[in-house]
Each structure stands twice: as structure tokens, then as C-alpha cells.
Coordinates of C-alpha atoms in Angstrom, one line a residue:
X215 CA 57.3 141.2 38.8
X216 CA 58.3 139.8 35.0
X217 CA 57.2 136.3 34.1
X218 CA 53.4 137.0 34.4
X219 CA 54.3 137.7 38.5
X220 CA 55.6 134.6 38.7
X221 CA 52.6 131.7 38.8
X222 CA 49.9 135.2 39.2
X223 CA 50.8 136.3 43.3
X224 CA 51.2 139.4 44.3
X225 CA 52.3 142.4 42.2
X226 CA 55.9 143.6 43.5
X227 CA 54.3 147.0 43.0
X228 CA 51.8 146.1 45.9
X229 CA 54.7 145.0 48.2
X230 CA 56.5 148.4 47.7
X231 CA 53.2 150.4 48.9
X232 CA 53.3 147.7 51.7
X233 CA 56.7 148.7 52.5
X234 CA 57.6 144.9 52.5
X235 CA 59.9 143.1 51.7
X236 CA 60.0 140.1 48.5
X237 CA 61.8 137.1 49.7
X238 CA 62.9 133.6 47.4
X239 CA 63.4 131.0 48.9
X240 CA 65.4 127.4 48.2
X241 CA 66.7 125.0 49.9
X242 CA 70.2 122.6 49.5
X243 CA 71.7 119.9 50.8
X244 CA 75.8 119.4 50.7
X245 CA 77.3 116.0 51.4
X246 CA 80.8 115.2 53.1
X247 CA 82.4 114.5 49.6
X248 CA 81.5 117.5 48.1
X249 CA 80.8 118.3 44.4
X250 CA 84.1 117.0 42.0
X251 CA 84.9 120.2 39.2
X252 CA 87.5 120.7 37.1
X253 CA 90.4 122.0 38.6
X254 CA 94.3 122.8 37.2
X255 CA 96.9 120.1 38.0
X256 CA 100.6 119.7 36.6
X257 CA 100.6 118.2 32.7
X258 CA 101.1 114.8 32.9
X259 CA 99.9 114.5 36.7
X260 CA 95.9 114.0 37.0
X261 CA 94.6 115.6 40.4
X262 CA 93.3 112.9 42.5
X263 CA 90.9 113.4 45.2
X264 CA 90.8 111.3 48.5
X265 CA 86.9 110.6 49.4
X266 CA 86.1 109.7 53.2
X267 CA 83.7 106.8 52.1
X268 CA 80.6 108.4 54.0
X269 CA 78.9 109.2 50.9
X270 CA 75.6 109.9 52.8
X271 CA 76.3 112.1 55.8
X272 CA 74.6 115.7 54.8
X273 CA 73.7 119.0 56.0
X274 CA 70.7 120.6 55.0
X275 CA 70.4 124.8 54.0
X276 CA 67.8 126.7 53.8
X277 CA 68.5 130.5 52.3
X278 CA 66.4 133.5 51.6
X279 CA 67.1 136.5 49.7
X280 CA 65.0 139.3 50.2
X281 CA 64.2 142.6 48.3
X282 CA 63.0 146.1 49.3
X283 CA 63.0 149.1 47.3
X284 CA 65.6 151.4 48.9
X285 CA 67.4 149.4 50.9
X286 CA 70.4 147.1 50.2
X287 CA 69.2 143.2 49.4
X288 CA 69.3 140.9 52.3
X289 CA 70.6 137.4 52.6
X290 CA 69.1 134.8 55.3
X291 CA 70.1 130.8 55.7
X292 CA 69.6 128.5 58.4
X293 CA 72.2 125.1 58.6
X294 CA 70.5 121.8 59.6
X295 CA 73.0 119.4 60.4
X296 CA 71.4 116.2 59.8
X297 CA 68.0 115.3 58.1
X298 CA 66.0 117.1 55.9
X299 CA 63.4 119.5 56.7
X300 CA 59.6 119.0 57.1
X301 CA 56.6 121.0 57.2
X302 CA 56.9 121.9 60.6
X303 CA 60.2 123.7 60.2
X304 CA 59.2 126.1 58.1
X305 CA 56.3 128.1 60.2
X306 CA 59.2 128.7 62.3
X307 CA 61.6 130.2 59.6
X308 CA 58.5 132.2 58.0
X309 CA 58.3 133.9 62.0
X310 CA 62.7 134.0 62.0
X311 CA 62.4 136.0 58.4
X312 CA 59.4 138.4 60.0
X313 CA 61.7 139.0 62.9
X314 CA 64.9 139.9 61.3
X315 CA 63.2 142.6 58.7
X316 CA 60.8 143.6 60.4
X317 CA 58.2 144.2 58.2
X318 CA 55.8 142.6 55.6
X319 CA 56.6 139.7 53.6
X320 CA 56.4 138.5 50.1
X321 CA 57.7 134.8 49.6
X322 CA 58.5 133.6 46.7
X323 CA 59.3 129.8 46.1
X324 CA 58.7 126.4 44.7
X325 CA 56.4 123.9 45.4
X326 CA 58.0 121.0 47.6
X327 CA 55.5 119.2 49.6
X328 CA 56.2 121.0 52.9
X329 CA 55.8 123.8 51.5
X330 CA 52.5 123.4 49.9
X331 CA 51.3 121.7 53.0
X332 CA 48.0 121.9 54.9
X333 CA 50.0 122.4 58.0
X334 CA 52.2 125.8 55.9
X335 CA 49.2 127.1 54.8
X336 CA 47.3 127.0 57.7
X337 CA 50.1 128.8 59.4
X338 CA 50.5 131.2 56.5
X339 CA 46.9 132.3 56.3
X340 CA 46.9 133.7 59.8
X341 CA 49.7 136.2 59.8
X342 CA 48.1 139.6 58.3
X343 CA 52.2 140.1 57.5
X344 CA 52.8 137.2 55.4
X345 CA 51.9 136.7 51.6
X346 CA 52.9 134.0 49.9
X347 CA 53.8 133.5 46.3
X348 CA 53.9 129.3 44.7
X349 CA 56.6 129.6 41.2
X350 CA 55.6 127.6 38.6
X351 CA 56.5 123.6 38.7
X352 CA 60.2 123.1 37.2
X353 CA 61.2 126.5 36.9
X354 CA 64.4 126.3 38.9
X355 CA 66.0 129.3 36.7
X356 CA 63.5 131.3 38.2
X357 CA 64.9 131.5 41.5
X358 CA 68.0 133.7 42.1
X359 CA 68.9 130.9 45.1
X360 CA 69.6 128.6 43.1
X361 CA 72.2 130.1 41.7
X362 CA 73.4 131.2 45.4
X363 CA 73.6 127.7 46.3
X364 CA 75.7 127.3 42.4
X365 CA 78.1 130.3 43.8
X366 CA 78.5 128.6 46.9
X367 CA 79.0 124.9 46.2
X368 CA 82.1 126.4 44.2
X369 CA 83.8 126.9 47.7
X370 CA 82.7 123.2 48.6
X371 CA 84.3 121.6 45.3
X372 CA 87.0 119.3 45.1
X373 CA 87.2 118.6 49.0
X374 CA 86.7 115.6 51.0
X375 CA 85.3 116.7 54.5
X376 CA 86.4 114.6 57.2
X377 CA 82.9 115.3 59.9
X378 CA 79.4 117.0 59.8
X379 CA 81.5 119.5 62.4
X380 CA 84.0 120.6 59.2
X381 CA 81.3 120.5 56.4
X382 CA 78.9 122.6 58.6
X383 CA 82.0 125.1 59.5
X384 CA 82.4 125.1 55.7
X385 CA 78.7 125.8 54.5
X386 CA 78.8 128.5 56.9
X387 CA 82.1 130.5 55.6
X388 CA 81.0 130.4 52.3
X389 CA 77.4 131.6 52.8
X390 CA 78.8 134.2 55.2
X391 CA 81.2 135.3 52.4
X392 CA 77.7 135.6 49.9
X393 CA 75.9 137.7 52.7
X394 CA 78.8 140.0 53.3
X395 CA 78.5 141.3 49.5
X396 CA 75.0 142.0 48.6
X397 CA 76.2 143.3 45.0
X398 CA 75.9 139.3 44.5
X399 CA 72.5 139.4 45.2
X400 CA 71.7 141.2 42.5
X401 CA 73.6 139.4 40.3
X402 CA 72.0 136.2 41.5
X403 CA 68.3 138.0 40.8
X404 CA 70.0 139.6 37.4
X405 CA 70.5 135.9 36.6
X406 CA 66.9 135.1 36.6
X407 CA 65.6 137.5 34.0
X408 CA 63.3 138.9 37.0
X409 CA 62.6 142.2 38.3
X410 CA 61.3 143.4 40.9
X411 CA 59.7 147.1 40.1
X412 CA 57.5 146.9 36.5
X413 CA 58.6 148.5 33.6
X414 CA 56.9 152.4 33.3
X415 CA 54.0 151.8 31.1
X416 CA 54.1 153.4 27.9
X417 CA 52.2 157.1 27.4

């Protein structure tokens, strides 16, 4: 992987002989008066946005999107629908991304406190499947989710959602829409400056 294998983990080329799969990880939140961008409006006639006042009613995301060489890239996510998530949830979404490719596991992702948690590593240390991989501290543009949650966020803009219930419904269609076209995957991993297989070394 470039970037010195991001923070020294493990070699992408020793996840392809493992036949697994490299996963980044990020997580979001998106609030009921969603991100304001600039929009198009008649000259003269400034577009003007009704908020509902509820400025701190969120959901949470959670999204992973996972590599494998020969296959088409993979995009998981999990919707919280109020409160953040803690070190417990994420033993359980390690054991959801196992079950749904089936196979060994690279992750790749930053270092919030639940995941660098006694409780995560604990967990993480006793599945012969599971290898995890810390990025270095403030290197967001490392991590093609981030600019999944940028893509999507676009499809939140310049609304005002009236419940949890149409935010959530919302979240959903747009990250749907990202998993249905796995071209933008690469595009999100192009944006990065990271790949996956090493160059050929030189003769």
C-alpha cells in the first residue's frame, strides 16, 4: 500500500495471498438541517432556506469500503439513529463486515478513542481473520470515506428535514445510490493517492 503502508500495517500484497479483503473505515454524522451549498436561484431573488430549529437532532453512519483483487469493490454502512457510537458497537460491525465478505480482513482507519480502545483490541486480537491497520493522526485525505461521506452529503444539501424518520430515509437513498455504482469507489480510493497492489519493482 503507498504512504509507507499507511502508519507500517500490513502489506496489501500480504492480504492478496490471504485472499482478503482491505477495508477503510469512517464514520459521519448528518443533522436535520443539513449542510447549506451554493445553489442557482433567479438574478435578483436570493434562495432562502427554511430551517426546522432542531439544530441538534442527528443520525450517526458508519461506512466501509472494501478491496479485493479481482472482484468488484464493496460498499458497507450501518445508520444509527440517535447517539454516537461507542466502543462496544464496533466488535459487532468488525463480525457484520466478516459475515458479508466472507473472508479475511484488513481494516484500515483512524484513531478515535473507540477504536483504539482496550475493549476493540481485545476483541480484535482474538479473530485469526481480522487485522487491523491504525492511519496516521490527522490524515483525513487518506481515507477514500471521507470523500464518500463528501459525495454523499451533496444529496443532503440545501434541505431542511422535518424528523429523524425523513433524514434517516434520506442517508439511506443516497448511500444506496454510492453502493449501487462501485466505479465511485475507485474514484473515492483514486482520490486518496493510495493503492492497493505495489508498484513492480524495478529489474
Amino acid at each position: 500500500m503507498a504512504h509507507g503502508n499507511v502508519a507500517g500495517g500490513v502489506p496489501s500484497a500480504q492480504v492478496a495471498a490471504a485472499d482478503g479483503w482491505v477495508c477503510f473505515e469512517d464514520e459521519a454524522g448528518a443533522w436535520l438541517n443539513g449542510p447549506v451549498r451554493r445553489t442557482w436561484g433567479k438574478a435578483g431573488h436570493t434562495p432562502v432556506l427554511r430551517m426546522s430549529g432542531k439544530r441538534n437532532d442527528k443520525i450517526s453512519m458508519v461506512a466501509w469500503i472494501c478491496f479485493k483483487e479481482s472482484e468488484k469493490p464493496r460498499m458497507i454502512y450501518a445508520i444509527k439513529p440517535s447517539g454516537g457510537y461507542t466502543k462496544k458497537d464496533f466488535p459487532r460491525f468488525l463480525a457484520l463486515l466478516h459475515h458479508r465478505l466472507d473472508g479475511p480482513v484488513t481494516v484500515v482507519r483512524d484513531n478515535y478513542s473507540s477504536h483504539i480502545s482496550k475493549h476493540v483490541k481485545q476483541y480484535a486480537q482474538r479473530q485469526d481473520w481480522l487485522s487491523i491497520i491504525q492511519m496516521p493522526s490527522y490524515a483525513p485525505e487518506l481515507n477514500p470515506v471521507e470523500l464518500l461521506w463528501a459525495h454523499a452529503k451533496e444529496k443532503l444539501a440545501n434541505r431542511a428535514f422535518r424528523s429523524i424518520h425523513e433524514l434517516h430515509r434520506a442517508a439511506r437513498s443516497a448511500l444506496q445510490y454510492i453502493q449501487r455504482h462501485p466505479e465511485l469507489l475507485l474514484a473515492f480510493l483514486a482520490g486518496t493517492g493510495l493503492e492497493l497492489t505495489p508498484p513492480a519493482s524495478s529489474p
